[in-house]
């Protein structure tokens, strides 16, 4: 390496932590370097623990916070210049100065009362560095202005994340894949049973608790909320949103997409094609309700139906009246829908991730069954969709503000019709049909959303 001369203070960069500019004080009396860090939190398995922490890179300015994470390489007792001993976590990271880069060990400690955000000890001052203690900033100047540019976000490194999957079925394919793929990328992924969460709701410090303990701060939450626990599950997601955690799908989008009546009203408001649909509460309106949709055959569908359950095909007007009477007798909420004959028991499942249709498959119902759900014996094969179908799927997912969605379409003579927007789509069928790593794309979206970009406090 080319020889460098350091003064008693220098500008350095720690690119692996997402810190492109920070002033460091040179301290040859200290063995290990130290970085100002707060909200220090350990996560990950005990065999390979990681640490997550926040850094205020600009002294005296807490409006900018960078969230960092790194593997822990040691924990050691450090005695500061005032004689106080502290047990600190130690990480290893690369330091850049004047176009040169080398690894250094860094201890994490709260230096809020110190002028310098960082201290460089002997271990970081390798043989190619000479110290001139009476001078300062002999190497190229950097600027804190970089934290106010888009470059910080675009060049930010990927870091280990702590991710929660809200699911009551830890062993099913989709949840298992989310854990497997996340951990393969170096993240820590924890499966949380939604119904065992409870919440402390207050203005100053909202929290989520689980099995008697406060849950840690997660970088991201992936909801896999079952239909039977939708209201409570969305309340838990809403609590994470209040805390400021990034949620792949928000509570409002999940609630509105799960309520089939509300979902169709949302689709209609956005002028998105769907089968003609009608709803009424009074039994006196049965004939008018059916007339609004059209002639038999008709679909009668429970508002809470999932995976094809609670969906009935009424071949005749008489059959439709019988099904409606039966549902009303059970005090069930339902809607009546036009049956798209030309779809011939087939539909399209379009998987939307981060504003893109990343995969599509055609589902065909089992012989004699108009429902194409894979859970009911349907089959799936990869399919090429048209631009209109792609645009319809994207508009439908966007209408509910969902980061990940399965949009089910029917091919009709008048264009694609949206049957349903699923906020917790299964990954097994579409990954096997298309051979694509859909779950990996979900993590691409998460990693892009939670890069260590500056978080500025809003002005009061």
Coordinates of N, CA, C and O in Angstrom, one line a residue, residues 276-280 282-300 314-325 328 334-339:
X276 N -69.6 -9.2 -13.3 CA -70.7 -8.4 -12.7 C -71.1 -9.0 -11.4 O -71.3 -10.2 -11.2
X277 N -71.2 -8.1 -10.4 CA -71.4 -8.6 -9.0 C -72.5 -7.8 -8.3 O -72.7 -6.6 -8.6
X278 N -73.3 -8.5 -7.4 CA -74.4 -7.8 -6.7 C -74.4 -8.3 -5.3 O -74.0 -9.5 -5.0
X279 N -74.9 -7.5 -4.4 CA -75.0 -7.8 -3.0 C -76.2 -7.2 -2.4 O -76.6 -6.0 -2.7
X280 N -76.9 -7.9 -1.5 CA -78.1 -7.4 -0.8 C -78.2 -8.0 0.5 O -77.9 -9.2 0.7
X282 N -81.3 -7.9 2.4 CA -82.7 -8.3 2.6 C -83.1 -9.5 1.8 O -82.8 -9.6 0.6
X283 N -83.8 -10.5 2.3 CA -84.2 -11.7 1.6 C -85.3 -11.3 0.5 O -85.5 -12.1 -0.4
X284 N -85.9 -10.2 0.7 CA -87.0 -9.7 -0.2 C -86.4 -9.3 -1.6 O -87.1 -9.2 -2.6
X285 N -85.1 -9.1 -1.6 CA -84.4 -8.6 -2.8 C -83.8 -9.7 -3.6 O -83.0 -9.4 -4.6
X286 N -84.1 -11.0 -3.4 CA -83.4 -12.1 -4.0 C -83.5 -12.0 -5.6 O -82.6 -12.1 -6.3
X287 N -84.8 -11.9 -6.0 CA -85.0 -11.8 -7.5 C -84.3 -10.7 -8.1 O -83.7 -10.8 -9.2
X288 N -84.4 -9.5 -7.5 CA -83.8 -8.3 -8.1 C -82.2 -8.4 -8.0 O -81.5 -8.0 -8.9
X289 N -81.8 -9.1 -7.0 CA -80.3 -9.3 -6.9 C -79.8 -10.2 -8.0 O -78.8 -9.8 -8.7
X290 N -80.5 -11.2 -8.3 CA -80.1 -12.1 -9.4 C -80.3 -11.4 -10.8 O -79.4 -11.6 -11.7
X291 N -81.3 -10.6 -10.9 CA -81.5 -9.9 -12.2 C -80.4 -8.9 -12.5 O -80.0 -8.6 -13.6
X292 N -79.8 -8.3 -11.4 CA -78.7 -7.3 -11.6 C -77.5 -8.0 -12.2 O -76.7 -7.4 -13.0
X293 N -77.3 -9.3 -11.9 CA -76.1 -10.0 -12.4 C -76.4 -10.6 -13.8 O -75.5 -10.6 -14.6
X294 N -77.6 -11.1 -14.0 CA -77.8 -11.7 -15.3 C -78.6 -13.0 -15.2 O -79.0 -13.4 -14.1
X295 N -78.6 -13.8 -16.2 CA -79.3 -15.1 -16.2 C -78.4 -16.2 -15.7 O -77.1 -16.0 -15.6
X296 N -79.0 -17.3 -15.2 CA -78.2 -18.4 -14.7 C -77.4 -19.0 -15.9 O -77.8 -18.8 -17.1
X297 N -76.3 -19.7 -15.6 CA -75.7 -20.0 -14.3 C -75.1 -18.8 -13.6 O -74.6 -17.8 -14.2
X298 N -75.1 -18.8 -12.2 CA -74.6 -17.8 -11.4 C -73.7 -18.3 -10.4 O -73.8 -19.5 -10.0
X299 N -72.8 -17.5 -9.9 CA -71.9 -17.9 -8.8 C -72.4 -17.2 -7.5 O -72.6 -16.0 -7.5
X300 N -72.5 -18.0 -6.5 CA -72.9 -17.5 -5.1 C -71.7 -17.7 -4.2 O -71.2 -18.9 -4.1
X314 N -74.5 -22.1 -9.3 CA -75.9 -22.4 -9.5 C -76.3 -22.5 -10.9 O -76.2 -21.4 -11.6
X315 N -76.6 -23.7 -11.4 CA -76.8 -23.9 -12.9 C -78.1 -23.2 -13.4 O -78.2 -22.8 -14.5
X316 N -79.1 -23.1 -12.5 CA -80.4 -22.6 -12.9 C -80.9 -21.5 -11.9 O -80.3 -21.4 -10.8
X317 N -81.9 -20.8 -12.3 CA -82.4 -19.8 -11.4 C -83.0 -20.4 -10.1 O -82.8 -19.8 -9.0
X318 N -83.6 -21.5 -10.2 CA -84.2 -22.2 -9.1 C -83.0 -22.6 -8.1 O -83.1 -22.4 -6.9
X319 N -81.9 -23.1 -8.7 CA -80.8 -23.6 -7.9 C -80.2 -22.4 -7.2 O -79.8 -22.4 -6.0
X320 N -80.1 -21.2 -7.9 CA -79.5 -20.0 -7.3 C -80.4 -19.6 -6.1 O -79.8 -19.2 -5.0
X321 N -81.7 -19.6 -6.3 CA -82.6 -19.2 -5.2 C -82.4 -20.1 -3.9 O -82.4 -19.6 -2.8
X322 N -82.2 -21.4 -4.2 CA -82.1 -22.4 -3.1 C -80.8 -22.1 -2.3 O -80.8 -22.1 -1.1
X323 N -79.7 -21.8 -3.1 CA -78.4 -21.6 -2.4 C -78.5 -20.3 -1.6 O -78.0 -20.2 -0.5
X324 N -79.1 -19.2 -2.2 CA -79.2 -18.0 -1.5 C -80.0 -18.1 -0.2 O -79.6 -17.6 0.8
X325 N -81.1 -18.9 -0.3 CA -81.9 -19.1 0.8 C -81.1 -19.8 1.9 O -81.3 -19.5 3.1
X328 N -78.7 -17.5 3.5 CA -79.4 -16.5 4.4 C -79.8 -17.2 5.7 O -79.8 -16.6 6.7
X334 N -72.9 -13.0 1.7 CA -72.5 -13.5 0.4 C -72.8 -12.5 -0.7 O -73.4 -11.5 -0.5
X335 N -72.2 -12.8 -1.8 CA -72.5 -12.0 -3.0 C -72.8 -12.9 -4.2 O -72.5 -14.1 -4.2
X336 N -73.5 -12.3 -5.2 CA -73.8 -13.1 -6.4 C -73.1 -12.5 -7.6 O -72.9 -11.3 -7.7
X337 N -72.5 -13.4 -8.4 CA -71.6 -13.0 -9.4 C -72.0 -13.7 -10.8 O -72.4 -14.9 -10.8
X338 N -71.7 -13.0 -11.8 CA -71.9 -13.6 -13.2 C -70.9 -14.7 -13.4 O -69.7 -14.6 -13.0
X339 N -71.4 -15.8 -14.0 CA -70.5 -16.9 -14.3 C -69.9 -16.7 -15.7 O -70.6 -16.6 -16.7

